[in-house]
């Protein structure tokens, strides 16, 4: 997905991002994968710890990411993560980290991996009829995580099932490395989702009821319509009856019976009725995802052209989608006036600002584009997508020092995503801060769980000539932490925040 996005993204940025010079996640070898698996071989180790769950989930994530099927789009990620956290933060599992991500797959599915990783297919996002339905599916998956159903279902299967799961995960990861062959990659993703589905099928009926019950209460507490969860599952079941040969993936992993729907409807009815309004972000992100994931060879403008006549009053989100489609299709000049109108009428929607800036830049008005992003930064300080688009524009305008500055400020104040760390490393390198660039890449690899590669990046950082004392001490301390963690790799290493200044300059940068 990410590669596809970048290839299609207008202007020179695409090429720039693709030529990232630094070490990206290296190939996984079977032995390495085996090393990273939790030790489940002994009878005493039958219980999966939360850390073990996290390590399994992180491995699957790494495979998914390397296969390029995770939607790596700052605007989309921010929405999905904030919607997910709005739900998971209500579950009294504050000590658990949740990662919500979008998979570029038009089938209707969502799945929870061990360790708090919750995936939503683009097909599901596009097929929900309102935000409460999307939140309902997320709340259900979040509840599988918080109730530890995945760990329990693996445990219930005993050691054989555990080893089978682990071995299949290894196969998925090895398959994902062969990413040159798109069929292999696709197979790996299907297998990965299959794992999640398999684990879910392994859920007992009690597990499903519990996920419905807990999920509905979370949904209501978050201010969404609790009736939306049964409504969405019911709609899926209705479609299955209409075309039994096309069962949505979601139903394969979540068998829906009329009893289950009736029960959750009854449960939802116990909450006072609420009138909910979809957020503008929900509508805008749906159109964004529709455009960004348009299959190769198709023109994203076709869909919006087909709406004309059917829906004379296009919604604001559809107007946005059409302008984004023009931008993606290389017709940025036509997108500019539309985005200008959207920004003027809805200055609070940051996606409109980033769309306007990117359209201006793509149509050769680099200075105007940067101005738009600077104004947006005042309206919404440290907004992640705005800052990332600003930094990208600065890099493109050959202002890497400023790009490094704004990304470092973001890194110091907001929990970073992997892609964000990588961009920060690229900016640091372009600005000549080579040692810092290596240290960012170390943090990137720590996030993927590849501690040896992270250590390697820190060694490279330490080998850069003329480091400041502060830099040397910081890298050495982090390297020691890594080496201490490596033998057991039990502890979860959080990204380390560097000191506020960019540190010393490398003479050869
Ligand atoms: Zn379920």
PDB file of N, CA and C in Angstrom, residues 362-434:
ATOM      1  N   UNK A 362       1.991  20.539  -5.820  1.00  0.00           N
ATOM      2  CA  UNK A 362       2.009  19.704  -7.026  1.00  0.00           C
ATOM      3  C   UNK A 362       1.788  20.534  -8.289  1.00  0.00           C
ATOM      4  N   UNK A 363       1.124  21.699  -8.140  1.00  0.00           N
ATOM      5  CA  UNK A 363       0.925  22.523  -9.331  1.00  0.00           C
ATOM      6  C   UNK A 363       1.984  23.635  -9.403  1.00  0.00           C
ATOM      7  N   UNK A 364       3.089  23.450  -8.694  1.00  0.00           N
ATOM      8  CA  UNK A 364       4.239  24.338  -8.849  1.00  0.00           C
ATOM      9  C   UNK A 364       4.259  25.542  -7.916  1.00  0.00           C
ATOM     10  N   UNK A 365       3.264  25.649  -7.006  1.00  0.00           N
ATOM     11  CA  UNK A 365       3.224  26.814  -6.107  1.00  0.00           C
ATOM     12  C   UNK A 365       3.736  26.422  -4.722  1.00  0.00           C
ATOM     13  N   UNK A 366       5.023  26.130  -4.682  1.00  0.00           N
ATOM     14  CA  UNK A 366       5.639  25.593  -3.470  1.00  0.00           C
ATOM     15  C   UNK A 366       5.519  26.553  -2.283  1.00  0.00           C
ATOM     16  N   UNK A 367       5.793  27.830  -2.539  1.00  0.00           N
ATOM     17  CA  UNK A 367       5.759  28.822  -1.453  1.00  0.00           C
ATOM     18  C   UNK A 367       4.350  28.926  -0.866  1.00  0.00           C
ATOM     19  N   UNK A 368       3.346  28.991  -1.745  1.00  0.00           N
ATOM     20  CA  UNK A 368       1.960  29.082  -1.273  1.00  0.00           C
ATOM     21  C   UNK A 368       1.584  27.842  -0.467  1.00  0.00           C
ATOM     22  N   UNK A 369       2.062  26.684  -0.900  1.00  0.00           N
ATOM     23  CA  UNK A 369       1.784  25.439  -0.187  1.00  0.00           C
ATOM     24  C   UNK A 369       2.361  25.458   1.222  1.00  0.00           C
ATOM     25  N   UNK A 370       3.602  25.908   1.337  1.00  0.00           N
ATOM     26  CA  UNK A 370       4.233  26.002   2.655  1.00  0.00           C
ATOM     27  C   UNK A 370       3.474  26.993   3.548  1.00  0.00           C
ATOM     28  N   UNK A 371       3.015  28.103   2.955  1.00  0.00           N
ATOM     29  CA  UNK A 371       2.250  29.094   3.730  1.00  0.00           C
ATOM     30  C   UNK A 371       0.978  28.470   4.309  1.00  0.00           C
ATOM     31  N   UNK A 372       0.292  27.690   3.500  1.00  0.00           N
ATOM     32  CA  UNK A 372      -0.933  27.034   3.971  1.00  0.00           C
ATOM     33  C   UNK A 372      -0.632  26.146   5.179  1.00  0.00           C
ATOM     34  N   UNK A 373       0.453  25.384   5.083  1.00  0.00           N
ATOM     35  CA  UNK A 373       0.790  24.472   6.179  1.00  0.00           C
ATOM     36  C   UNK A 373       1.237  25.235   7.420  1.00  0.00           C
ATOM     37  N   UNK A 374       1.923  26.363   7.221  1.00  0.00           N
ATOM     38  CA  UNK A 374       2.317  27.157   8.383  1.00  0.00           C
ATOM     39  C   UNK A 374       1.093  27.716   9.108  1.00  0.00           C
ATOM     40  N   UNK A 375       0.110  28.152   8.329  1.00  0.00           N
ATOM     41  CA  UNK A 375      -1.137  28.643   8.959  1.00  0.00           C
ATOM     42  C   UNK A 375      -1.852  27.494   9.683  1.00  0.00           C
ATOM     43  N   UNK A 376      -1.858  26.327   9.060  1.00  0.00           N
ATOM     44  CA  UNK A 376      -2.522  25.172   9.684  1.00  0.00           C
ATOM     45  C   UNK A 376      -1.831  24.794  10.993  1.00  0.00           C
ATOM     46  N   UNK A 377      -0.506  24.945  11.031  1.00  0.00           N
ATOM     47  CA  UNK A 377       0.232  24.627  12.251  1.00  0.00           C
ATOM     48  C   UNK A 377      -0.143  25.569  13.397  1.00  0.00           C
ATOM     49  N   UNK A 378      -0.517  26.790  13.050  1.00  0.00           N
ATOM     50  CA  UNK A 378      -0.962  27.730  14.088  1.00  0.00           C
ATOM     51  C   UNK A 378      -2.343  27.316  14.592  1.00  0.00           C
ATOM     52  N   UNK A 379      -3.216  26.913  13.658  1.00  0.00           N
ATOM     53  CA  UNK A 379      -4.576  26.496  14.037  1.00  0.00           C
ATOM     54  C   UNK A 379      -4.550  25.230  14.878  1.00  0.00           C
ATOM     55  N   UNK A 380      -3.646  24.316  14.558  1.00  0.00           N
ATOM     56  CA  UNK A 380      -3.607  23.036  15.256  1.00  0.00           C
ATOM     57  C   UNK A 380      -2.150  22.642  15.517  1.00  0.00           C
ATOM     58  N   UNK A 381      -1.581  23.186  16.588  1.00  0.00           N
ATOM     59  CA  UNK A 381      -0.158  22.933  16.859  1.00  0.00           C
ATOM     60  C   UNK A 381       0.119  21.445  17.071  1.00  0.00           C
ATOM     61  N   UNK A 382       1.207  20.995  16.520  1.00  0.00           N
ATOM     62  CA  UNK A 382       1.660  19.600  16.661  1.00  0.00           C
ATOM     63  C   UNK A 382       0.647  18.587  16.147  1.00  0.00           C
ATOM     64  N   UNK A 383      -0.201  19.023  15.248  1.00  0.00           N
ATOM     65  CA  UNK A 383      -1.061  18.067  14.568  1.00  0.00           C
ATOM     66  C   UNK A 383      -0.139  17.173  13.726  1.00  0.00           C
ATOM     67  N   UNK A 384      -0.273  15.865  13.898  1.00  0.00           N
ATOM     68  CA  UNK A 384       0.717  14.967  13.274  1.00  0.00           C
ATOM     69  C   UNK A 384       0.682  15.022  11.733  1.00  0.00           C
ATOM     70  N   UNK A 385      -0.492  14.830  11.089  1.00  0.00           N
ATOM     71  CA  UNK A 385      -0.463  14.890   9.612  1.00  0.00           C
ATOM     72  C   UNK A 385       0.011  16.239   9.081  1.00  0.00           C
ATOM     73  N   UNK A 386      -0.421  17.335   9.713  1.00  0.00           N
ATOM     74  CA  UNK A 386      -0.007  18.660   9.234  1.00  0.00           C
ATOM     75  C   UNK A 386       1.517  18.800   9.347  1.00  0.00           C
ATOM     76  N   UNK A 387       2.070  18.378  10.485  1.00  0.00           N
ATOM     77  CA  UNK A 387       3.514  18.500  10.672  1.00  0.00           C
ATOM     78  C   UNK A 387       4.278  17.632   9.669  1.00  0.00           C
ATOM     79  N   UNK A 388       3.768  16.422   9.437  1.00  0.00           N
ATOM     80  CA  UNK A 388       4.455  15.532   8.493  1.00  0.00           C
ATOM     81  C   UNK A 388       4.404  16.114   7.080  1.00  0.00           C
ATOM     82  N   UNK A 389       3.243  16.624   6.679  1.00  0.00           N
ATOM     83  CA  UNK A 389       3.142  17.221   5.336  1.00  0.00           C
ATOM     84  C   UNK A 389       4.027  18.473   5.234  1.00  0.00           C
ATOM     85  N   UNK A 390       4.107  19.208   6.326  1.00  0.00           N
ATOM     86  CA  UNK A 390       4.961  20.401   6.352  1.00  0.00           C
ATOM     87  C   UNK A 390       6.425  19.994   6.184  1.00  0.00           C
ATOM     88  N   UNK A 391       6.832  18.975   6.931  1.00  0.00           N
ATOM     89  CA  UNK A 391       8.224  18.521   6.849  1.00  0.00           C
ATOM     90  C   UNK A 391       8.534  17.981   5.454  1.00  0.00           C
ATOM     91  N   UNK A 392       7.600  17.244   4.883  1.00  0.00           N
ATOM     92  CA  UNK A 392       7.812  16.728   3.518  1.00  0.00           C
ATOM     93  C   UNK A 392       7.996  17.880   2.537  1.00  0.00           C
ATOM     94  N   UNK A 393       7.158  18.922   2.695  1.00  0.00           N
ATOM     95  CA  UNK A 393       7.248  20.074   1.796  1.00  0.00           C
ATOM     96  C   UNK A 393       8.570  20.819   1.992  1.00  0.00           C
ATOM     97  N   UNK A 394       9.015  20.908   3.253  1.00  0.00           N
ATOM     98  CA  UNK A 394      10.296  21.561   3.527  1.00  0.00           C
ATOM     99  C   UNK A 394      11.447  20.791   2.891  1.00  0.00           C
ATOM    100  N   UNK A 395      11.392  19.472   2.991  1.00  0.00           N
ATOM    101  CA  UNK A 395      12.445  18.654   2.390  1.00  0.00           C
ATOM    102  C   UNK A 395      12.470  18.856   0.887  1.00  0.00           C
ATOM    103  N   UNK A 396      11.271  18.898   0.335  1.00  0.00           N
ATOM    104  CA  UNK A 396      11.176  19.076  -1.110  1.00  0.00           C
ATOM    105  C   UNK A 396      11.690  20.452  -1.528  1.00  0.00           C
ATOM    106  N   UNK A 397      11.486  21.435  -0.643  1.00  0.00           N
ATOM    107  CA  UNK A 397      11.946  22.800  -0.929  1.00  0.00           C
ATOM    108  C   UNK A 397      13.412  22.987  -0.530  1.00  0.00           C
ATOM    109  N   UNK A 398      14.063  21.859  -0.241  1.00  0.00           N
ATOM    110  CA  UNK A 398      15.480  21.874   0.117  1.00  0.00           C
ATOM    111  C   UNK A 398      15.755  22.674   1.393  1.00  0.00           C
ATOM    112  N   UNK A 399      14.879  22.485   2.378  1.00  0.00           N
ATOM    113  CA  UNK A 399      15.088  23.107   3.692  1.00  0.00           C
ATOM    114  C   UNK A 399      15.124  22.019   4.764  1.00  0.00           C
ATOM    115  N   UNK A 400      16.105  21.107   4.669  1.00  0.00           N
ATOM    116  CA  UNK A 400      16.105  19.941   5.569  1.00  0.00           C
ATOM    117  C   UNK A 400      16.310  20.284   7.037  1.00  0.00           C
ATOM    118  N   UNK A 401      17.055  21.362   7.321  1.00  0.00           N
ATOM    119  CA  UNK A 401      17.301  21.697   8.727  1.00  0.00           C
ATOM    120  C   UNK A 401      15.997  22.024   9.453  1.00  0.00           C
ATOM    121  N   UNK A 402      15.174  22.831   8.764  1.00  0.00           N
ATOM    122  CA  UNK A 402      13.875  23.200   9.342  1.00  0.00           C
ATOM    123  C   UNK A 402      12.987  21.952   9.451  1.00  0.00           C
ATOM    124  N   UNK A 403      13.054  21.087   8.436  1.00  0.00           N
ATOM    125  CA  UNK A 403      12.260  19.847   8.484  1.00  0.00           C
ATOM    126  C   UNK A 403      12.651  19.004   9.690  1.00  0.00           C
ATOM    127  N   UNK A 404      13.962  18.878   9.918  1.00  0.00           N
ATOM    128  CA  UNK A 404      14.429  18.114  11.074  1.00  0.00           C
ATOM    129  C   UNK A 404      13.922  18.753  12.371  1.00  0.00           C
ATOM    130  N   UNK A 405      13.988  20.087  12.437  1.00  0.00           N
ATOM    131  CA  UNK A 405      13.525  20.804  13.637  1.00  0.00           C
ATOM    132  C   UNK A 405      12.069  20.505  13.973  1.00  0.00           C
ATOM    133  N   UNK A 406      11.195  20.646  12.972  1.00  0.00           N
ATOM    134  CA  UNK A 406       9.764  20.467  13.272  1.00  0.00           C
ATOM    135  C   UNK A 406       9.455  19.005  13.593  1.00  0.00           C
ATOM    136  N   UNK A 407      10.168  18.078  12.927  1.00  0.00           N
ATOM    137  CA  UNK A 407       9.922  16.659  13.221  1.00  0.00           C
ATOM    138  C   UNK A 407      10.470  16.274  14.588  1.00  0.00           C
ATOM    139  N   UNK A 408      11.600  16.874  14.965  1.00  0.00           N
ATOM    140  CA  UNK A 408      12.162  16.597  16.285  1.00  0.00           C
ATOM    141  C   UNK A 408      11.216  17.095  17.373  1.00  0.00           C
ATOM    142  N   UNK A 409      10.635  18.270  17.149  1.00  0.00           N
ATOM    143  CA  UNK A 409       9.677  18.809  18.111  1.00  0.00           C
ATOM    144  C   UNK A 409       8.481  17.862  18.255  1.00  0.00           C
ATOM    145  N   UNK A 410       8.022  17.320  17.133  1.00  0.00           N
ATOM    146  CA  UNK A 410       6.899  16.381  17.174  1.00  0.00           C
ATOM    147  C   UNK A 410       7.302  15.111  17.910  1.00  0.00           C
ATOM    148  N   UNK A 411       8.480  14.598  17.568  1.00  0.00           N
ATOM    149  CA  UNK A 411       9.006  13.372  18.178  1.00  0.00           C
ATOM    150  C   UNK A 411       9.099  13.526  19.692  1.00  0.00           C
ATOM    151  N   UNK A 412       9.476  14.732  20.141  1.00  0.00           N
ATOM    152  CA  UNK A 412       9.639  14.975  21.572  1.00  0.00           C
ATOM    153  C   UNK A 412       8.317  15.119  22.314  1.00  0.00           C
ATOM    154  N   UNK A 413       7.242  15.325  21.587  1.00  0.00           N
ATOM    155  CA  UNK A 413       5.990  15.672  22.262  1.00  0.00           C
ATOM    156  C   UNK A 413       4.811  14.759  21.977  1.00  0.00           C
ATOM    157  N   UNK A 414       4.897  13.963  20.930  1.00  0.00           N
ATOM    158  CA  UNK A 414       3.772  13.109  20.547  1.00  0.00           C
ATOM    159  C   UNK A 414       4.312  11.698  20.317  1.00  0.00           C
ATOM    160  N   UNK A 415       3.614  10.658  20.812  1.00  0.00           N
ATOM    161  CA  UNK A 415       4.109   9.299  20.548  1.00  0.00           C
ATOM    162  C   UNK A 415       4.236   9.075  19.039  1.00  0.00           C
ATOM    163  N   UNK A 416       5.431   8.747  18.571  1.00  0.00           N
ATOM    164  CA  UNK A 416       5.641   8.699  17.120  1.00  0.00           C
ATOM    165  C   UNK A 416       5.165   7.389  16.492  1.00  0.00           C
ATOM    166  N   UNK A 417       4.780   7.475  15.239  1.00  0.00           N
ATOM    167  CA  UNK A 417       4.538   6.266  14.459  1.00  0.00           C
ATOM    168  C   UNK A 417       5.857   5.873  13.804  1.00  0.00           C
ATOM    169  N   UNK A 418       5.907   4.644  13.323  1.00  0.00           N
ATOM    170  CA  UNK A 418       7.121   4.171  12.679  1.00  0.00           C
ATOM    171  C   UNK A 418       7.474   5.009  11.457  1.00  0.00           C
ATOM    172  N   UNK A 419       6.462   5.280  10.633  1.00  0.00           N
ATOM    173  CA  UNK A 419       6.720   6.042   9.416  1.00  0.00           C
ATOM    174  C   UNK A 419       7.239   7.436   9.755  1.00  0.00           C
ATOM    175  N   UNK A 420       6.709   7.977  10.859  1.00  0.00           N
ATOM    176  CA  UNK A 420       7.132   9.304  11.290  1.00  0.00           C
ATOM    177  C   UNK A 420       8.597   9.284  11.720  1.00  0.00           C
ATOM    178  N   UNK A 421       9.004   8.236  12.413  1.00  0.00           N
ATOM    179  CA  UNK A 421      10.399   8.135  12.841  1.00  0.00           C
ATOM    180  C   UNK A 421      11.301   8.037  11.617  1.00  0.00           C
ATOM    181  N   UNK A 422      10.850   7.280  10.632  1.00  0.00           N
ATOM    182  CA  UNK A 422      11.660   7.109   9.425  1.00  0.00           C
ATOM    183  C   UNK A 422      11.828   8.444   8.696  1.00  0.00           C
ATOM    184  N   UNK A 423      10.735   9.206   8.617  1.00  0.00           N
ATOM    185  CA  UNK A 423      10.824  10.516   7.960  1.00  0.00           C
ATOM    186  C   UNK A 423      11.762  11.441   8.742  1.00  0.00           C
ATOM    187  N   UNK A 424      11.702  11.344  10.075  1.00  0.00           N
ATOM    188  CA  UNK A 424      12.583  12.164  10.913  1.00  0.00           C
ATOM    189  C   UNK A 424      14.047  11.806  10.643  1.00  0.00           C
ATOM    190  N   UNK A 425      14.315  10.516  10.489  1.00  0.00           N
ATOM    191  CA  UNK A 425      15.679  10.073  10.177  1.00  0.00           C
ATOM    192  C   UNK A 425      16.113  10.609   8.813  1.00  0.00           C
ATOM    193  N   UNK A 426      15.215  10.572   7.859  1.00  0.00           N
ATOM    194  CA  UNK A 426      15.541  11.076   6.517  1.00  0.00           C
ATOM    195  C   UNK A 426      15.861  12.568   6.590  1.00  0.00           C
ATOM    196  N   UNK A 427      15.052  13.311   7.354  1.00  0.00           N
ATOM    197  CA  UNK A 427      15.269  14.754   7.480  1.00  0.00           C
ATOM    198  C   UNK A 427      16.599  15.040   8.178  1.00  0.00           C
ATOM    199  N   UNK A 428      16.884  14.280   9.248  1.00  0.00           N
ATOM    200  CA  UNK A 428      18.143  14.488   9.974  1.00  0.00           C
ATOM    201  C   UNK A 428      19.332  14.244   9.051  1.00  0.00           C
ATOM    202  N   UNK A 429      19.225  13.181   8.276  1.00  0.00           N
ATOM    203  CA  UNK A 429      20.320  12.868   7.356  1.00  0.00           C
ATOM    204  C   UNK A 429      20.493  13.966   6.310  1.00  0.00           C
ATOM    205  N   UNK A 430      19.374  14.416   5.755  1.00  0.00           N
ATOM    206  CA  UNK A 430      19.444  15.462   4.733  1.00  0.00           C
ATOM    207  C   UNK A 430      20.016  16.744   5.318  1.00  0.00           C
ATOM    208  N   UNK A 431      19.771  16.964   6.628  1.00  0.00           N
ATOM    209  CA  UNK A 431      20.277  18.173   7.277  1.00  0.00           C
ATOM    210  C   UNK A 431      21.730  18.020   7.703  1.00  0.00           C
ATOM    211  N   UNK A 432      22.286  16.847   7.469  1.00  0.00           N
ATOM    212  CA  UNK A 432      23.678  16.620   7.841  1.00  0.00           C
ATOM    213  C   UNK A 432      23.859  16.107   9.260  1.00  0.00           C
ATOM    214  N   UNK A 433      22.749  15.870   9.966  1.00  0.00           N
ATOM    215  CA  UNK A 433      22.840  15.336  11.327  1.00  0.00           C
ATOM    216  C   UNK A 433      22.867  13.804  11.252  1.00  0.00           C
ATOM    217  N   UNK A 434      23.968  13.289  10.761  1.00  0.00           N
ATOM    218  CA  UNK A 434      24.044  11.871  10.406  1.00  0.00           C
ATOM    219  C   UNK A 434      23.891  10.962  11.619  1.00  0.00           C
TER     220      UNK A 434
END
